[in-house]
PDB file of C-alpha atoms in Angstrom:
ATOM      1  CA  MET F   1      -5.959   4.126  14.268  1.00  0.00           C
ATOM      2  CA  GLU F   2      -8.926   4.520  16.124  1.00  0.00           C
ATOM      3  CA  ASN F   3      -9.786   7.677  14.769  1.00  0.00           C
ATOM      4  CA  ILE F   4      -9.359   6.287  11.248  1.00  0.00           C
ATOM      5  CA  GLU F   5     -11.511   3.383  12.950  1.00  0.00           C
ATOM      6  CA  LYS F   6     -13.992   6.601  13.300  1.00  0.00           C
ATOM      7  CA  ILE F   7     -13.753   8.482  10.435  1.00  0.00           C
ATOM      8  CA  LEU F   8     -14.915   4.729   8.370  1.00  0.00           C
ATOM      9  CA  ILE F   9     -18.153   4.720  11.243  1.00  0.00           C
ATOM     10  CA  GLU F  10     -18.790   8.362  10.012  1.00  0.00           C
ATOM     11  CA  ASN F  11     -18.168   8.652   5.885  1.00  0.00           C
ATOM     12  CA  PRO F  12     -18.495   4.186   5.134  1.00  0.00           C
ATOM     13  CA  ILE F  13     -17.782   4.646   1.392  1.00  0.00           C
ATOM     14  CA  ILE F  14     -14.160   4.103   0.748  1.00  0.00           C
ATOM     15  CA  ALA F  15     -13.650   5.800  -2.969  1.00  0.00           C
ATOM     16  CA  ALA F  16     -11.177   2.883  -5.130  1.00  0.00           C
ATOM     17  CA  ILE F  17      -9.459   4.474  -7.530  1.00  0.00           C
ATOM     18  CA  ARG F  18      -7.330   2.572 -10.340  1.00  0.00           C
ATOM     19  CA  ASN F  19      -6.313   5.375 -12.995  1.00  0.00           C
ATOM     20  CA  ASP F  20      -5.788   9.187 -12.863  1.00  0.00           C
ATOM     21  CA  GLU F  21      -9.757  10.115 -13.766  1.00  0.00           C
ATOM     22  CA  ASP F  22     -10.586   8.031 -11.181  1.00  0.00           C
ATOM     23  CA  LEU F  23      -8.278   9.680  -8.989  1.00  0.00           C
ATOM     24  CA  GLU F  24      -9.647  13.291 -10.157  1.00  0.00           C
ATOM     25  CA  ALA F  25     -12.995  12.975  -9.294  1.00  0.00           C
ATOM     26  CA  ALA F  26     -11.729  10.779  -5.446  1.00  0.00           C
ATOM     27  CA  ILE F  27     -10.357  14.235  -4.763  1.00  0.00           C
ATOM     28  CA  LEU F  28     -13.993  16.435  -5.554  1.00  0.00           C
ATOM     29  CA  SER F  29     -15.812  13.496  -4.187  1.00  0.00           C
ATOM     30  CA  GLU F  30     -17.527  13.154  -0.743  1.00  0.00           C
ATOM     31  CA  ALA F  31     -15.278  10.299  -0.082  1.00  0.00           C
ATOM     32  CA  LYS F  32     -13.003  11.012   3.210  1.00  0.00           C
ATOM     33  CA  ILE F  33     -10.186   7.911   2.454  1.00  0.00           C
ATOM     34  CA  VAL F  34      -9.338   6.805  -0.569  1.00  0.00           C
ATOM     35  CA  PHE F  35      -7.552   3.964  -1.647  1.00  0.00           C
ATOM     36  CA  VAL F  36      -5.326   3.814  -4.465  1.00  0.00           C
ATOM     37  CA  LEU F  37      -5.289   0.834  -6.593  1.00  0.00           C
ATOM     38  CA  TYR F  38      -2.905   2.061  -9.343  1.00  0.00           C
ATOM     39  CA  GLY F  39       0.382   3.861  -9.803  1.00  0.00           C
ATOM     40  CA  ASN F  40       4.092   3.234  -9.939  1.00  0.00           C
ATOM     41  CA  ILE F  41       7.021   3.344  -7.551  1.00  0.00           C
ATOM     42  CA  MET F  42       7.731   6.941 -10.106  1.00  0.00           C
ATOM     43  CA  ASN F  43       3.911   8.585  -9.846  1.00  0.00           C
ATOM     44  CA  ILE F  44       2.726   7.664  -6.424  1.00  0.00           C
ATOM     45  CA  GLY F  45       3.850   9.863  -4.273  1.00  0.00           C
ATOM     46  CA  TYR F  46       2.428  12.415  -7.012  1.00  0.00           C
ATOM     47  CA  ILE F  47      -0.625  10.796  -6.727  1.00  0.00           C
ATOM     48  CA  CYS F  48      -0.836  10.902  -2.749  1.00  0.00           C
ATOM     49  CA  ASP F  49       0.250  14.435  -2.317  1.00  0.00           C
ATOM     50  CA  LYS F  50      -2.814  15.217  -4.411  1.00  0.00           C
ATOM     51  CA  ILE F  51      -5.528  12.955  -2.138  1.00  0.00           C
ATOM     52  CA  ARG F  52      -3.671  14.025   0.655  1.00  0.00           C
ATOM     53  CA  LYS F  53      -4.089  17.945  -0.521  1.00  0.00           C
ATOM     54  CA  LYS F  54      -7.688  17.428  -0.678  1.00  0.00           C
ATOM     55  CA  ASN F  55      -7.552  16.119   2.983  1.00  0.00           C
ATOM     56  CA  LYS F  56      -8.307  13.064   2.450  1.00  0.00           C
ATOM     57  CA  ILE F  57      -6.864   9.670   4.009  1.00  0.00           C
ATOM     58  CA  VAL F  58      -5.220   7.395   1.984  1.00  0.00           C
ATOM     59  CA  PHE F  59      -4.004   3.920   1.461  1.00  0.00           C
ATOM     60  CA  VAL F  60      -2.330   2.322  -0.690  1.00  0.00           C
ATOM     61  CA  HIS F  61      -2.498  -1.149  -2.053  1.00  0.00           C
ATOM     62  CA  VAL F  62       1.474  -1.964  -2.274  1.00  0.00           C
ATOM     63  CA  ASP F  63       0.672  -5.168  -4.479  1.00  0.00           C
ATOM     64  CA  LEU F  64      -0.447  -2.710  -7.371  1.00  0.00           C
ATOM     65  CA  ILE F  65       2.374  -0.510  -7.417  1.00  0.00           C
ATOM     66  CA  GLU F  66       4.443  -1.501 -10.818  1.00  0.00           C
ATOM     67  CA  GLY F  67       7.832  -1.526 -10.115  1.00  0.00           C
ATOM     68  CA  LEU F  68       7.324  -2.373  -6.371  1.00  0.00           C
ATOM     69  CA  LYS F  69       8.560  -4.769  -4.639  1.00  0.00           C
ATOM     70  CA  GLY F  70       6.406  -6.020  -1.540  1.00  0.00           C
ATOM     71  CA  ASP F  71       9.773  -6.579   0.797  1.00  0.00           C
ATOM     72  CA  ASN F  72      10.591  -4.139   3.652  1.00  0.00           C
ATOM     73  CA  GLN F  73      12.709  -1.972   1.127  1.00  0.00           C
ATOM     74  CA  GLY F  74       9.703  -2.071  -1.307  1.00  0.00           C
ATOM     75  CA  LEU F  75       7.980  -0.651   2.199  1.00  0.00           C
ATOM     76  CA  GLU F  76      10.140   1.554   3.577  1.00  0.00           C
ATOM     77  CA  TYR F  77      10.143   3.479  -0.112  1.00  0.00           C
ATOM     78  CA  ILE F  78       5.580   3.814   0.356  1.00  0.00           C
ATOM     79  CA  LYS F  79       6.016   5.325   3.605  1.00  0.00           C
ATOM     80  CA  GLU F  80       8.963   7.500   2.744  1.00  0.00           C
ATOM     81  CA  ILE F  81       7.741   8.471  -0.623  1.00  0.00           C
ATOM     82  CA  ALA F  82       3.493   8.110  -0.626  1.00  0.00           C
ATOM     83  CA  LYS F  83       3.504   8.938   2.980  1.00  0.00           C
ATOM     84  CA  PRO F  84      -0.003   6.880   2.875  1.00  0.00           C
ATOM     85  CA  GLU F  85      -2.266   6.433   6.179  1.00  0.00           C
ATOM     86  CA  GLY F  86      -1.905   2.638   5.651  1.00  0.00           C
ATOM     87  CA  ILE F  87      -1.047   0.045   3.205  1.00  0.00           C
ATOM     88  CA  ILE F  88      -3.627  -2.956   2.388  1.00  0.00           C
ATOM     89  CA  THR F  89      -1.956  -5.928   1.110  1.00  0.00           C
ATOM     90  CA  THR F  90      -2.972  -9.224   1.044  1.00  0.00           C
ATOM     91  CA  LYS F  91       1.334 -10.337   2.074  1.00  0.00           C
ATOM     92  CA  ILE F  92       1.201 -11.965   5.607  1.00  0.00           C
ATOM     93  CA  SER F  93       4.828 -10.243   4.798  1.00  0.00           C
ATOM     94  CA  CYS F  94       3.884  -6.704   4.289  1.00  0.00           C
ATOM     95  CA  ILE F  95       0.794  -6.577   7.392  1.00  0.00           C
ATOM     96  CA  LYS F  96       3.865  -7.886   9.720  1.00  0.00           C
ATOM     97  CA  HIS F  97       6.143  -4.521   8.496  1.00  0.00           C
ATOM     98  CA  GLY F  98       3.253  -2.535   7.763  1.00  0.00           C
ATOM     99  CA  LYS F  99       2.965  -2.138  10.990  1.00  0.00           C
ATOM    100  CA  HIS F 100       6.467  -2.539  12.114  1.00  0.00           C
ATOM    101  CA  LEU F 101       6.445   0.737  10.701  1.00  0.00           C
ATOM    102  CA  GLY F 102       3.380   2.486  12.226  1.00  0.00           C
ATOM    103  CA  LEU F 103       1.392   2.575   9.078  1.00  0.00           C
ATOM    104  CA  TYR F 104      -2.370   1.121   9.509  1.00  0.00           C
ATOM    105  CA  THR F 105      -2.529  -2.015   7.799  1.00  0.00           C
ATOM    106  CA  ILE F 106      -5.249  -3.121   5.819  1.00  0.00           C
ATOM    107  CA  GLN F 107      -5.283  -6.976   4.652  1.00  0.00           C
ATOM    108  CA  ARG F 108      -7.720  -7.966   1.529  1.00  0.00           C
ATOM    109  CA  VAL F 109      -8.938 -11.937   2.058  1.00  0.00           C
ATOM    110  CA  PHE F 110     -10.655 -13.569  -0.409  1.00  0.00           C
ATOM    111  CA  VAL F 111     -13.972 -15.330   0.521  1.00  0.00           C
ATOM    112  CA  VAL F 112     -14.744 -17.812  -2.066  1.00  0.00           C
ATOM    113  CA  ASP F 113     -16.699 -20.636   0.213  1.00  0.00           C
ATOM    114  CA  SER F 114     -17.072 -21.288   3.983  1.00  0.00           C
ATOM    115  CA  LEU F 115     -13.840 -23.055   4.562  1.00  0.00           C
ATOM    116  CA  PHE F 116     -12.742 -19.314   4.817  1.00  0.00           C
ATOM    117  CA  LEU F 117     -14.420 -18.995   7.762  1.00  0.00           C
ATOM    118  CA  LYS F 118     -12.576 -21.757   9.566  1.00  0.00           C
ATOM    119  CA  THR F 119      -8.805 -21.250   7.944  1.00  0.00           C
ATOM    120  CA  GLY F 120      -8.940 -17.399   6.828  1.00  0.00           C
ATOM    121  CA  VAL F 121     -10.135 -16.295  10.161  1.00  0.00           C
ATOM    122  CA  LYS F 122      -7.858 -18.473  12.021  1.00  0.00           C
ATOM    123  CA  ASN F 123      -4.827 -16.279   9.184  1.00  0.00           C
ATOM    124  CA  ILE F 124      -6.091 -13.570  10.306  1.00  0.00           C
ATOM    125  CA  HIS F 125      -6.023 -13.584  14.102  1.00  0.00           C
ATOM    126  CA  GLU F 126      -2.224 -14.797  13.521  1.00  0.00           C
ATOM    127  CA  ILE F 127      -1.044 -11.628  11.393  1.00  0.00           C
ATOM    128  CA  SER F 128      -3.422  -9.018  13.573  1.00  0.00           C
ATOM    129  CA  PRO F 129      -4.305  -6.473  11.095  1.00  0.00           C
ATOM    130  CA  HIS F 130      -5.382  -3.400  12.006  1.00  0.00           C
ATOM    131  CA  ALA F 131      -8.572  -4.239   9.730  1.00  0.00           C
ATOM    132  CA  ILE F 132      -9.570  -6.549   6.727  1.00  0.00           C
ATOM    133  CA  GLU F 133     -11.016  -6.183   3.201  1.00  0.00           C
ATOM    134  CA  VAL F 134     -14.178  -8.976   1.963  1.00  0.00           C
ATOM    135  CA  MET F 135     -13.073  -9.077  -1.171  1.00  0.00           C
ATOM    136  CA  PRO F 136     -15.573  -9.590  -3.156  1.00  0.00           C
ATOM    137  CA  GLY F 137     -17.829  -6.648  -0.533  1.00  0.00           C
ATOM    138  CA  ILE F 138     -21.401  -8.913  -1.144  1.00  0.00           C
ATOM    139  CA  SER F 139     -19.648 -11.796  -0.565  1.00  0.00           C
ATOM    140  CA  ILE F 140     -20.182 -10.769   2.892  1.00  0.00           C
ATOM    141  CA  LYS F 141     -23.909 -10.616   2.909  1.00  0.00           C
ATOM    142  CA  ALA F 142     -23.695 -13.953   1.972  1.00  0.00           C
ATOM    143  CA  ILE F 143     -21.798 -15.045   5.011  1.00  0.00           C
ATOM    144  CA  GLY F 144     -21.772 -12.148   7.192  1.00  0.00           C
ATOM    145  CA  LYS F 145     -25.466 -12.210   9.564  1.00  0.00           C
ATOM    146  CA  LYS F 146     -25.688 -15.869   9.141  1.00  0.00           C
ATOM    147  CA  GLU F 147     -22.250 -16.428  10.380  1.00  0.00           C
ATOM    148  CA  ASN F 148     -22.051 -13.562  13.190  1.00  0.00           C
ATOM    149  CA  ILE F 149     -18.877 -13.037  10.365  1.00  0.00           C
ATOM    150  CA  GLU F 150     -17.544  -9.408  12.867  1.00  0.00           C
ATOM    151  CA  ARG F 151     -17.762 -11.397  15.990  1.00  0.00           C
ATOM    152  CA  GLU F 152     -15.662 -14.237  14.792  1.00  0.00           C
ATOM    153  CA  ILE F 153     -13.010 -11.917  13.377  1.00  0.00           C
ATOM    154  CA  LYS F 154     -13.577  -9.691  15.853  1.00  0.00           C
ATOM    155  CA  MET F 155     -12.034  -6.288  14.054  1.00  0.00           C
ATOM    156  CA  PRO F 156     -13.611  -3.846  11.708  1.00  0.00           C
ATOM    157  CA  ILE F 157     -14.545  -5.098   8.169  1.00  0.00           C
ATOM    158  CA  ILE F 158     -14.504  -3.625   4.675  1.00  0.00           C
ATOM    159  CA  SER F 159     -16.829  -4.844   2.099  1.00  0.00           C
ATOM    160  CA  GLY F 160     -14.408  -4.140  -1.221  1.00  0.00           C
ATOM    161  CA  GLY F 161     -15.908  -5.436  -4.547  1.00  0.00           C
ATOM    162  CA  LEU F 162     -18.544  -5.830  -7.107  1.00  0.00           C
ATOM    163  CA  ILE F 163     -20.187  -3.032  -5.075  1.00  0.00           C
ATOM    164  CA  LYS F 164     -22.139  -1.425  -7.338  1.00  0.00           C
ATOM    165  CA  THR F 165     -25.678   0.270  -6.447  1.00  0.00           C
ATOM    166  CA  LYS F 166     -27.051   1.734  -2.689  1.00  0.00           C
ATOM    167  CA  LYS F 167     -28.550  -1.234  -1.945  1.00  0.00           C
ATOM    168  CA  ASP F 168     -25.136  -3.145  -2.374  1.00  0.00           C
ATOM    169  CA  VAL F 169     -23.749  -0.434   0.250  1.00  0.00           C
ATOM    170  CA  MET F 170     -26.453  -1.021   2.118  1.00  0.00           C
ATOM    171  CA  ASP F 171     -26.360  -4.595   2.087  1.00  0.00           C
ATOM    172  CA  CYS F 172     -23.276  -4.653   3.081  1.00  0.00           C
ATOM    173  CA  LEU F 173     -23.615  -2.285   5.903  1.00  0.00           C
ATOM    174  CA  SER F 174     -26.168  -4.028   7.807  1.00  0.00           C
ATOM    175  CA  SER F 175     -24.444  -7.158   7.286  1.00  0.00           C
ATOM    176  CA  GLY F 176     -21.187  -6.384   9.520  1.00  0.00           C
ATOM    177  CA  ALA F 177     -19.300  -4.472   7.564  1.00  0.00           C
ATOM    178  CA  ILE F 178     -18.231  -0.948   8.723  1.00  0.00           C
ATOM    179  CA  ALA F 179     -17.167   0.455   5.768  1.00  0.00           C
ATOM    180  CA  VAL F 180     -17.022  -0.004   2.166  1.00  0.00           C
ATOM    181  CA  SER F 181     -14.393  -0.181  -0.717  1.00  0.00           C
ATOM    182  CA  THR F 182     -15.794   1.226  -4.587  1.00  0.00           C
ATOM    183  CA  SER F 183     -14.716   1.846  -7.708  1.00  0.00           C
ATOM    184  CA  ALA F 184     -18.293   3.024  -8.618  1.00  0.00           C
ATOM    185  CA  MET F 185     -17.546   6.828  -8.832  1.00  0.00           C
ATOM    186  CA  GLU F 186     -21.424   7.320  -8.149  1.00  0.00           C
ATOM    187  CA  LEU F 187     -21.477   5.758  -4.890  1.00  0.00           C
ATOM    188  CA  TRP F 188     -19.028   7.670  -3.595  1.00  0.00           C
ATOM    189  CA  ASN F 189     -21.390  10.926  -2.529  1.00  0.00           C
ATOM    190  CA  LEU F 190     -24.001   8.568  -0.618  1.00  0.00           C
TER     191      LEU F 190
END
C-alpha cells in the first residue's frame, strides 16, 4: 500500500477514464495510475487488463460499473475478473469488504460545505479507507489550507472533479492533496 502512495507522490496526475476513447489515450499517457469510471460486468476485465499490460496501476470505481451490485459478491467478482490494485466507492460497506479482500480502498467524498469537516472527517476515521478522493477537486483549495484538511484527515487525499487546468492541479497539490484525478486528457502528461 505504501508503494502506491509513493507512486502517487511521484506521479500526482491520475487519468480518470469514462469511455473507450479515454482508455486509448490513458494507456498512451504518462499517467501511472488510471481510475476506471465506466464499464460493465462483461467488459471490465478487458478494460483493466489492457491498462495493466501497459504497466499502469488500475483502480475501479465499483459504484459506476453497470450490472454490478455493490455487495460482497460484487467486489469479489471485481477482484477476480478485473484484478485492480484497488477500488473507489462512496459506500461504507464496499470500503470495509474491499479492505478485507486486500484491495487498496479510496472513499469518494463530496464536499458541499464546511459541515463536512465536522461530520465527514469523523465518518472517514471510523471507516478508515486507505485514501480519500475529495469531490469536487477544486473544493480542496477552499478548505485545504484554511482548515488544515490533511492534518484533520491524516490519510492521503486525492482531488477529483472539475480539474481542467494546470493551475487547478497546482492549487490542489499545494492545498493538501497528494494527487489529482482528472478526465482532462491534456493534463495526463504533466
